[in-house]
Short mmCIF file of N, CA and C in Angstrom, two decimals:
data_model
loop_
_atom_site.label_atom_id
_atom_site.label_comp_id
_atom_site.label_asym_id
_atom_site.label_seq_id
_atom_site.Cartn_x
_atom_site.Cartn_y
_atom_site.Cartn_z
N UNK A 5 31.80 -28.08 -8.30
CA UNK A 5 30.71 -27.11 -8.40
C UNK A 5 29.93 -27.05 -7.11
N UNK A 6 29.46 -25.91 -6.74
CA UNK A 6 28.67 -25.75 -5.57
C UNK A 6 27.23 -26.06 -5.85
N UNK A 7 26.52 -26.45 -4.80
CA UNK A 7 25.10 -26.89 -4.89
C UNK A 7 24.19 -25.73 -5.55
N UNK A 8 24.41 -24.53 -5.10
CA UNK A 8 23.57 -23.40 -5.56
C UNK A 8 23.65 -23.14 -7.04
N UNK A 9 24.91 -23.20 -7.57
CA UNK A 9 25.03 -22.99 -9.00
C UNK A 9 24.41 -24.15 -9.82
N UNK A 10 24.48 -25.34 -9.31
CA UNK A 10 23.80 -26.49 -10.04
C UNK A 10 22.31 -26.27 -10.01
N UNK A 11 21.77 -25.95 -8.93
CA UNK A 11 20.28 -25.74 -8.79
C UNK A 11 19.85 -24.57 -9.72
N UNK A 12 20.63 -23.58 -9.78
CA UNK A 12 20.31 -22.42 -10.67
C UNK A 12 20.24 -22.80 -12.14
N UNK A 13 21.22 -23.67 -12.55
CA UNK A 13 21.23 -24.13 -13.94
C UNK A 13 20.06 -25.06 -14.18
N UNK A 14 19.80 -25.95 -13.29
CA UNK A 14 18.62 -26.87 -13.47
C UNK A 14 17.29 -26.09 -13.53
N UNK A 15 17.15 -25.08 -12.74
CA UNK A 15 15.91 -24.30 -12.74
C UNK A 15 15.77 -23.59 -14.05
N UNK A 16 16.83 -23.13 -14.64
CA UNK A 16 16.68 -22.46 -15.97
C UNK A 16 16.21 -23.47 -17.06
N UNK A 17 16.65 -24.74 -16.99
CA UNK A 17 16.20 -25.74 -17.90
C UNK A 17 14.74 -26.00 -17.81
N UNK A 18 14.20 -26.01 -16.54
CA UNK A 18 12.80 -26.24 -16.38
C UNK A 18 11.97 -25.21 -17.02
N UNK A 19 12.40 -23.91 -16.98
CA UNK A 19 11.65 -22.80 -17.61
C UNK A 19 11.67 -23.01 -19.14
N UNK A 20 12.84 -23.38 -19.66
CA UNK A 20 12.92 -23.59 -21.10
C UNK A 20 12.07 -24.79 -21.50
N UNK A 21 12.00 -25.79 -20.70
CA UNK A 21 11.19 -26.99 -20.98
C UNK A 21 9.71 -26.66 -21.04
N UNK A 22 9.23 -25.72 -20.24
CA UNK A 22 7.87 -25.31 -20.33
C UNK A 22 7.52 -24.67 -21.64
N UNK A 23 8.43 -23.80 -22.09
CA UNK A 23 8.17 -23.13 -23.38
C UNK A 23 8.16 -24.15 -24.53
N UNK A 24 8.99 -25.17 -24.41
CA UNK A 24 9.11 -26.24 -25.47
C UNK A 24 7.83 -27.02 -25.48
N UNK A 25 7.32 -27.41 -24.29
CA UNK A 25 6.14 -28.25 -24.27
C UNK A 25 4.93 -27.43 -24.69
N UNK A 26 4.94 -26.12 -24.44
CA UNK A 26 3.78 -25.29 -24.88
C UNK A 26 3.78 -25.17 -26.43
N UNK A 27 4.95 -24.93 -26.99
CA UNK A 27 5.08 -24.84 -28.47
C UNK A 27 4.70 -26.12 -29.09
N UNK A 28 5.09 -27.24 -28.55
CA UNK A 28 4.76 -28.54 -29.11
C UNK A 28 3.27 -28.82 -28.96
N UNK A 29 2.72 -28.45 -27.85
CA UNK A 29 1.26 -28.60 -27.68
C UNK A 29 0.46 -27.82 -28.74
N UNK A 30 0.87 -26.55 -28.93
CA UNK A 30 0.21 -25.71 -29.90
C UNK A 30 0.30 -26.22 -31.32
N UNK A 31 1.53 -26.74 -31.62
CA UNK A 31 1.77 -27.35 -32.99
C UNK A 31 0.82 -28.53 -33.19
N UNK A 32 0.77 -29.40 -32.21
CA UNK A 32 -0.07 -30.62 -32.27
C UNK A 32 -1.53 -30.26 -32.30
N UNK A 33 -1.93 -29.30 -31.54
CA UNK A 33 -3.33 -28.92 -31.46
C UNK A 33 -3.79 -28.39 -32.80
N UNK A 34 -2.99 -27.58 -33.42
CA UNK A 34 -3.34 -27.01 -34.73
C UNK A 34 -3.37 -28.12 -35.78
N UNK A 35 -2.48 -29.06 -35.65
CA UNK A 35 -2.42 -30.15 -36.70
C UNK A 35 -3.61 -31.12 -36.56
N UNK A 36 -4.05 -31.40 -35.26
CA UNK A 36 -4.96 -32.48 -35.05
C UNK A 36 -6.39 -32.04 -34.77
N UNK A 37 -6.62 -30.74 -34.58
CA UNK A 37 -7.93 -30.30 -34.09
C UNK A 37 -9.06 -30.58 -35.14
N UNK A 38 -8.69 -30.70 -36.43
CA UNK A 38 -9.80 -30.95 -37.41
C UNK A 38 -10.05 -32.47 -37.54
N UNK A 39 -9.17 -33.29 -36.99
CA UNK A 39 -9.33 -34.75 -37.11
C UNK A 39 -10.08 -35.37 -36.00
N UNK A 40 -10.11 -34.78 -34.85
CA UNK A 40 -10.64 -35.39 -33.63
C UNK A 40 -11.67 -34.49 -32.94
N UNK A 41 -12.60 -35.12 -32.19
CA UNK A 41 -13.45 -34.38 -31.25
C UNK A 41 -12.58 -33.81 -30.16
N UNK A 42 -13.12 -32.98 -29.27
CA UNK A 42 -12.34 -32.33 -28.23
C UNK A 42 -11.68 -33.39 -27.34
N UNK A 43 -12.47 -34.30 -26.78
CA UNK A 43 -11.93 -35.33 -25.89
C UNK A 43 -10.87 -36.17 -26.51
N UNK A 44 -11.13 -36.59 -27.73
CA UNK A 44 -10.15 -37.46 -28.47
C UNK A 44 -8.84 -36.64 -28.78
N UNK A 45 -9.05 -35.36 -29.07
CA UNK A 45 -7.99 -34.46 -29.44
C UNK A 45 -6.97 -34.39 -28.23
N UNK A 46 -7.50 -34.07 -27.04
CA UNK A 46 -6.59 -34.03 -25.91
C UNK A 46 -5.90 -35.36 -25.56
N UNK A 47 -6.61 -36.45 -25.79
CA UNK A 47 -6.04 -37.78 -25.53
C UNK A 47 -4.86 -37.98 -26.55
N UNK A 48 -5.14 -37.69 -27.83
CA UNK A 48 -4.09 -37.85 -28.87
C UNK A 48 -2.90 -36.96 -28.56
N UNK A 49 -3.16 -35.68 -28.23
CA UNK A 49 -2.05 -34.80 -27.90
C UNK A 49 -1.23 -35.32 -26.72
N UNK A 50 -1.91 -35.80 -25.69
CA UNK A 50 -1.29 -36.34 -24.51
C UNK A 50 -0.34 -37.45 -24.86
N UNK A 51 -0.84 -38.40 -25.74
CA UNK A 51 -0.04 -39.57 -26.14
C UNK A 51 1.17 -39.13 -26.92
N UNK A 52 1.02 -38.13 -27.84
CA UNK A 52 2.12 -37.70 -28.68
C UNK A 52 3.16 -36.98 -27.85
N UNK A 53 2.73 -36.18 -26.88
CA UNK A 53 3.74 -35.50 -26.04
C UNK A 53 4.45 -36.51 -25.17
N UNK A 54 3.78 -37.52 -24.65
CA UNK A 54 4.40 -38.57 -23.84
C UNK A 54 5.44 -39.31 -24.69
N UNK A 55 5.07 -39.62 -25.90
CA UNK A 55 6.04 -40.33 -26.79
C UNK A 55 7.29 -39.51 -27.07
N UNK A 56 7.17 -38.22 -27.03
CA UNK A 56 8.27 -37.34 -27.32
C UNK A 56 9.18 -37.13 -26.11
N UNK A 57 8.72 -37.73 -24.96
CA UNK A 57 9.59 -37.74 -23.78
C UNK A 57 9.29 -36.72 -22.74
N UNK A 58 8.10 -36.04 -22.86
CA UNK A 58 7.73 -35.03 -21.83
C UNK A 58 7.18 -35.78 -20.61
N UNK A 59 7.32 -35.22 -19.44
CA UNK A 59 6.88 -35.73 -18.21
C UNK A 59 5.36 -35.75 -18.16
N UNK A 60 4.77 -36.89 -17.75
CA UNK A 60 3.30 -37.00 -17.71
C UNK A 60 2.65 -35.98 -16.84
N UNK A 61 3.25 -35.59 -15.70
CA UNK A 61 2.69 -34.58 -14.82
C UNK A 61 2.65 -33.23 -15.51
N UNK A 62 3.73 -32.91 -16.25
CA UNK A 62 3.73 -31.61 -16.97
C UNK A 62 2.64 -31.60 -18.05
N UNK A 63 2.49 -32.71 -18.73
CA UNK A 63 1.49 -32.84 -19.78
C UNK A 63 0.10 -32.69 -19.23
N UNK A 64 -0.23 -33.40 -18.17
CA UNK A 64 -1.52 -33.31 -17.55
C UNK A 64 -1.82 -31.86 -17.02
N UNK A 65 -0.82 -31.25 -16.42
CA UNK A 65 -1.00 -29.88 -15.97
C UNK A 65 -1.28 -28.95 -17.10
N UNK A 66 -0.48 -29.05 -18.17
CA UNK A 66 -0.69 -28.22 -19.38
C UNK A 66 -2.07 -28.44 -20.00
N UNK A 67 -2.53 -29.67 -20.09
CA UNK A 67 -3.85 -29.93 -20.71
C UNK A 67 -4.91 -29.34 -19.84
N UNK A 68 -4.80 -29.50 -18.54
CA UNK A 68 -5.82 -28.89 -17.63
C UNK A 68 -5.86 -27.39 -17.85
N UNK A 69 -4.71 -26.69 -17.95
CA UNK A 69 -4.68 -25.25 -18.22
C UNK A 69 -5.35 -24.90 -19.52
N UNK A 70 -5.01 -25.66 -20.55
CA UNK A 70 -5.66 -25.38 -21.82
C UNK A 70 -7.10 -25.64 -21.89
N UNK A 71 -7.59 -26.64 -21.28
CA UNK A 71 -9.01 -26.91 -21.19
C UNK A 71 -9.84 -25.88 -20.50
N UNK A 72 -9.18 -25.28 -19.44
CA UNK A 72 -9.91 -24.20 -18.73
C UNK A 72 -10.05 -22.92 -19.58
N UNK A 73 -9.10 -22.69 -20.50
CA UNK A 73 -9.20 -21.52 -21.28
C UNK A 73 -10.02 -21.59 -22.45
#
């Protein structure tokens, strides 16, 4: 395989991964928002996403985006 085709395939997985982490965040947010205060909610979501195997940098970036909105 050539390098360009491998990079193209890997880039497509990263895009799909973003949609997966967004869906999982929304699901957890809706499930946990009535149980925790805002600060505790984001900490709990962060822990659960990390346990599911998402990259900590992606999690932190997503939480920062969500908190700004």
